[in-house]
Amino acid sequence: GAGVSQSPSNKVTEKGKDVELRCDPISGHTALYWYRQRLGQGLEFLIYFQGNSAPDKSGLPSDRFSAERTGESVSTLTIQRTQQEDSAVYLCASSQQGRYGYTFGSGTRLTVV
Amino acid sequence: DQQVKQNSPSLSVQEGRISILNCDYTNSMFDYFLWYKKYPAEGPTFLISISSIKDKNEDGRFTVFLNKSAKHLSLHIVPSQPGDSAVYFCAASARVSYGGSQGNLIFGKGTKLSVKP
């Protein structure tokens, strides 16, 4: 597609349930990033994939969070045993290697009740 | 501890005047800086960037200034238009930490700009 696609756009889940968020990057973009934005906060880095290199997971807030990416395609972010503080907009972005200026998707708004 | 700070949560400007959005950073390893614009219910979109080897970069109505000694950058929009009303995020990267690659960006909390007709 022309842009970064994220699904679902909205997700309401009960506390303690697992959720899976999906990101389809722009074709040919080797780098993929996950960020989240909690209410009133800036964008918080979660994880970064670059080609076949080991991902930079330094931003993941706890071991309940994990992400996978197969090759240079789709990525999924999984949150296990969701907590209310996980409520946020989860944004995915992709970029070409060596090119600055990510392209962001519209995000998934996660609400944990 | 925030490495990228946007101390003004909001800014209101009259159409046609200049908008100045400010950003401060603390990490001296940052060597690339970007501004993003975000409309409600959309992802941020890249606006303009500047490398630490420069002190100014201009693109149409948008100019970014970098003062490395003060660890400060600013985005100037002139003339401001109602369509510029959005949240503006400042972001920084330390490319050296990633062997010269882009790596992840550190974002500020954003400044909401309102341009009044």
GROMACS .gro file of C-alpha atoms in nm:
model
  230
    1GLY     CA    1   0.000   0.000   0.000
    2ALA     CA    2   0.089   0.365  -0.017
    3GLY     CA    3   0.125   0.417   0.355
    4VAL     CA    4   0.179   0.239   0.683
    5SER     CA    5  -0.132   0.046   0.776
    6GLN     CA    6  -0.225  -0.045   1.133
    7SER     CA    7  -0.502  -0.265   1.259
    8PRO     CA    8  -0.725  -0.254   1.443
    9SER     CA    9  -0.776   0.122   1.460
   10ASN     CA   10  -0.947   0.087   1.796
   11LYS     CA   11  -0.936  -0.188   2.053
   12VAL     CA   12  -1.115  -0.211   2.386
   13THR     CA   13  -1.005  -0.499   2.606
   14GLU     CA   14  -1.058  -0.617   2.959
   15LYS     CA   15  -0.777  -0.597   3.208
   16GLY     CA   16  -0.577  -0.918   3.210
   17LYS     CA   17  -0.648  -1.013   2.848
   18ASP     CA   18  -0.383  -1.036   2.579
   19VAL     CA   19  -0.394  -0.812   2.271
   20GLU     CA   20  -0.215  -0.821   1.939
   21LEU     CA   21  -0.162  -0.514   1.726
   22ARG     CA   22  -0.061  -0.532   1.363
   23CYS     CA   23   0.150  -0.308   1.142
   24ASP     CA   24   0.198  -0.327   0.764
   25PRO     CA   25   0.493  -0.106   0.670
   26ILE     CA   26   0.554   0.061   0.337
   27SER     CA   27   0.691  -0.191   0.089
   28GLY     CA   28   1.068  -0.167   0.069
   29HIS     CA   29   1.112   0.003   0.405
   30THR     CA   30   1.371  -0.193   0.596
   31ALA     CA   31   1.326  -0.020   0.929
   32LEU     CA   32   1.014  -0.049   1.145
   33TYR     CA   33   0.941   0.118   1.477
   34TRP     CA   34   0.676   0.093   1.744
   35TYR     CA   35   0.594   0.392   1.964
   36ARG     CA   36   0.311   0.465   2.201
   37GLN     CA   37   0.151   0.787   2.313
   38ARG     CA   38  -0.029   0.791   2.643
   39LEU     CA   39  -0.271   1.072   2.719
   40GLY     CA   40  -0.090   1.403   2.758
   41GLN     CA   41   0.248   1.249   2.687
   42GLY     CA   42   0.491   1.249   2.400
   43LEU     CA   43   0.575   0.957   2.177
   44GLU     CA   44   0.749   0.685   2.375
   45PHE     CA   45   0.985   0.454   2.185
   46LEU     CA   46   0.912   0.083   2.228
   47ILE     CA   47   1.107  -0.126   1.975
   48TYR     CA   48   1.299  -0.091   1.648
   49PHE     CA   49   1.356  -0.348   1.374
   50GLN     CA   50   1.622  -0.295   1.109
   51GLY     CA   51   1.642  -0.559   0.839
   52ASN     CA   52   1.770  -0.889   0.974
   53SER     CA   53   1.957  -0.734   1.265
   54ALA     CA   54   1.858  -0.808   1.622
   55PRO     CA   55   1.580  -0.566   1.722
   56ASP     CA   56   1.643  -0.282   1.965
   57LYS     CA   57   1.401  -0.368   2.246
   58SER     CA   58   1.532  -0.111   2.489
   59GLY     CA   59   1.203   0.079   2.504
   60LEU     CA   60   0.973  -0.209   2.595
   61PRO     CA   61   0.829  -0.118   2.938
   62SER     CA   62   0.794  -0.470   3.074
   63ASP     CA   63   0.821  -0.837   2.978
   64ARG     CA   64   0.448  -0.833   2.905
   65PHE     CA   65   0.536  -0.653   2.582
   66SER     CA   66   0.685  -0.831   2.283
   67ALA     CA   67   0.704  -0.772   1.911
   68GLU     CA   68   0.790  -0.974   1.606
   69ARG     CA   69   0.868  -0.895   1.248
   70THR     CA   70   0.914  -1.144   0.970
   71GLY     CA   71   1.177  -1.022   0.728
   72GLU     CA   72   1.089  -0.676   0.605
   73SER     CA   73   0.715  -0.720   0.624
   74VAL     CA   74   0.438  -0.722   0.880
   75SER     CA   75   0.506  -0.668   1.247
   76THR     CA   76   0.289  -0.759   1.544
   77LEU     CA   77   0.309  -0.605   1.890
   78THR     CA   78   0.170  -0.827   2.163
   79ILE     CA   79   0.075  -0.712   2.510
   80GLN     CA   80   0.004  -0.990   2.757
   81ARG     CA   81  -0.211  -0.955   3.068
   82THR     CA   82  -0.303  -0.598   2.981
   83GLN     CA   83  -0.317  -0.335   3.254
   84GLN     CA   84  -0.502  -0.004   3.259
   85GLU     CA   85  -0.173   0.185   3.225
   86ASP     CA   86  -0.126   0.016   2.887
   87SER     CA   87  -0.408   0.233   2.750
   88ALA     CA   88  -0.253   0.448   2.478
   89VAL     CA   89  -0.232   0.505   2.106
   90TYR     CA   90   0.021   0.260   1.964
   91LEU     CA   91   0.194   0.398   1.657
   92CYS     CA   92   0.396   0.210   1.401
   93ALA     CA   93   0.637   0.377   1.161
   94SER     CA   94   0.866   0.261   0.884
   95SER     CA   95   1.157   0.411   0.694
   96GLN     CA   96   1.414   0.326   0.434
   97GLN     CA   97   1.762   0.242   0.555
   98GLY     CA   98   1.963   0.562   0.590
   99ARG     CA   99   1.665   0.782   0.518
  100TYR     CA  100   1.533   1.010   0.784
  101GLY     CA  101   1.177   1.103   0.845
  102TYR     CA  102   0.967   0.804   0.938
  103THR     CA  103   0.624   0.748   0.789
  104PHE     CA  104   0.377   0.679   1.065
  105GLY     CA  105   0.055   0.486   1.054
  106SER     CA  106  -0.263   0.627   1.206
  107GLY     CA  107  -0.218   0.417   1.517
  108THR     CA  108  -0.422   0.174   1.723
  109ARG     CA  109  -0.608   0.327   2.015
  110LEU     CA  110  -0.600   0.070   2.294
  111THR     CA  111  -0.832   0.108   2.590
  112VAL     CA  112  -0.800  -0.134   2.881
  113VAL     CA  113  -1.108  -0.141   3.103
  114ASP     CA  114   1.438   1.221   3.271
  115GLN     CA  115   1.321   1.382   2.950
  116GLN     CA  116   1.595   1.416   2.692
  117VAL     CA  117   1.382   1.626   2.458
  118LYS     CA  118   1.168   1.898   2.611
  119GLN     CA  119   0.897   2.113   2.464
  120ASN     CA  120   0.808   2.341   2.750
  121SER     CA  121   0.511   2.511   2.588
  122PRO     CA  122   0.213   2.276   2.565
  123SER     CA  123   0.023   2.524   2.349
  124LEU     CA  124   0.069   2.830   2.132
  125SER     CA  125  -0.188   3.058   1.969
  126VAL     CA  126  -0.098   3.279   1.674
  127GLN     CA  127  -0.288   3.506   1.437
  128GLU     CA  128  -0.303   3.407   1.072
  129GLY     CA  129  -0.023   3.567   0.871
  130ARG     CA  130   0.206   3.612   1.171
  131ILE     CA  131   0.509   3.406   1.264
  132SER     CA  132   0.479   3.092   1.479
  133ILE     CA  133   0.786   2.997   1.680
  134LEU     CA  134   0.794   2.656   1.843
  135ASN     CA  135   1.080   2.577   2.079
  136CYS     CA  136   1.257   2.261   2.181
  137ASP     CA  137   1.543   2.191   2.422
  138TYR     CA  138   1.750   1.877   2.455
  139THR     CA  139   1.993   1.743   2.712
  140ASN     CA  140   2.183   1.467   2.535
  141SER     CA  141   2.496   1.603   2.366
  142MET     CA  142   2.515   1.284   2.156
  143PHE     CA  143   2.211   1.390   1.955
  144ASP     CA  144   2.322   1.479   1.605
  145TYR     CA  145   2.001   1.490   1.405
  146PHE     CA  146   1.679   1.671   1.480
  147LEU     CA  147   1.336   1.654   1.323
  148TRP     CA  148   0.997   1.818   1.351
  149TYR     CA  149   0.672   1.629   1.304
  150LYS     CA  150   0.319   1.759   1.271
  151LYS     CA  151   0.019   1.566   1.397
  152TYR     CA  152  -0.348   1.617   1.326
  153PRO     CA  153  -0.611   1.450   1.548
  154ALA     CA  154  -0.671   1.080   1.472
  155GLU     CA  155  -0.374   1.070   1.234
  156GLY     CA  156  -0.016   0.958   1.273
  157PRO     CA  157   0.259   1.222   1.290
  158THR     CA  158   0.393   1.340   0.955
  159PHE     CA  159   0.752   1.445   0.893
  160LEU     CA  160   0.793   1.816   0.842
  161ILE     CA  161   1.157   1.923   0.839
  162SER     CA  162   1.492   1.812   0.980
  163ILE     CA  163   1.838   1.945   1.053
  164SER     CA  164   2.176   1.784   1.100
  165SER     CA  165   2.404   1.900   1.381
  166ILE     CA  166   2.658   2.022   1.126
  167LYS     CA  167   2.414   2.296   1.026
  168ASP     CA  168   2.249   2.577   1.217
  169LYS     CA  169   1.961   2.644   0.982
  170ASN     CA  170   1.745   2.457   0.735
  171GLU     CA  171   1.468   2.615   0.535
  172ASP     CA  172   1.182   2.459   0.341
  173GLY     CA  173   0.920   2.698   0.213
  174ARG     CA  174   0.738   2.856   0.505
  175PHE     CA  175   0.921   2.635   0.755
  176THR     CA  176   1.266   2.704   0.897
  177VAL     CA  177   1.442   2.512   1.169
  178PHE     CA  178   1.722   2.675   1.368
  179LEU     CA  179   1.973   2.482   1.577
  180ASN     CA  180   2.184   2.630   1.856
  181LYS     CA  181   2.415   2.349   1.965
  182SER     CA  182   2.584   2.541   2.243
  183ALA     CA  183   2.246   2.609   2.403
  184LYS     CA  184   2.109   2.264   2.308
  185HIS     CA  185   1.809   2.441   2.164
  186LEU     CA  186   1.621   2.427   1.839
  187SER     CA  187   1.322   2.613   1.709
  188LEU     CA  188   1.074   2.584   1.425
  189HIS     CA  189   0.959   2.902   1.257
  190ILE     CA  190   0.646   2.907   1.043
  191VAL     CA  191   0.589   3.222   0.844
  192PRO     CA  192   0.333   3.322   0.745
  193SER     CA  193   0.118   3.101   0.966
  194GLN     CA  194  -0.200   2.960   0.815
  195PRO     CA  195  -0.510   2.808   0.981
  196GLY     CA  196  -0.418   2.472   0.823
  197ASP     CA  197  -0.098   2.475   1.028
  198SER     CA  198  -0.307   2.420   1.342
  199ALA     CA  199  -0.183   2.087   1.478
  200VAL     CA  200   0.042   1.937   1.744
  201TYR     CA  201   0.411   1.976   1.662
  202PHE     CA  202   0.663   1.727   1.797
  203CYS     CA  203   1.035   1.784   1.818
  204ALA     CA  204   1.249   1.468   1.788
  205ALA     CA  205   1.619   1.386   1.812
  206SER     CA  206   1.847   1.103   1.717
  207ALA     CA  207   2.198   0.996   1.812
  208ARG     CA  208   2.308   0.829   1.492
  209VAL     CA  209   2.649   0.749   1.633
  210SER     CA  210   2.478   0.506   1.872
  211TYR     CA  211   2.355   0.310   1.575
  212GLY     CA  212   2.675   0.298   1.374
  213GLY     CA  213   2.556   0.585   1.159
  214SER     CA  214   2.212   0.442   1.095
  215GLN     CA  215   1.900   0.627   1.189
  216GLY     CA  216   1.806   0.436   1.501
  217ASN     CA  217   1.513   0.538   1.709
  218LEU     CA  218   1.396   0.894   1.764
  219ILE     CA  219   1.339   1.053   2.103
  220PHE     CA  220   1.030   1.274   2.098
  221GLY     CA  221   0.918   1.569   2.305
  222LYS     CA  222   0.565   1.595   2.443
  223GLY     CA  223   0.451   1.825   2.167
  224THR     CA  224   0.317   2.179   2.134
  225LYS     CA  225  -0.037   2.240   2.016
  226LEU     CA  226  -0.040   2.527   1.767
  227SER     CA  227  -0.362   2.712   1.698
  228VAL     CA  228  -0.362   2.960   1.410
  229LYS     CA  229  -0.661   3.191   1.426
  230PRO     CA  230  -0.806   3.345   1.110
   0.00000   0.00000   0.00000
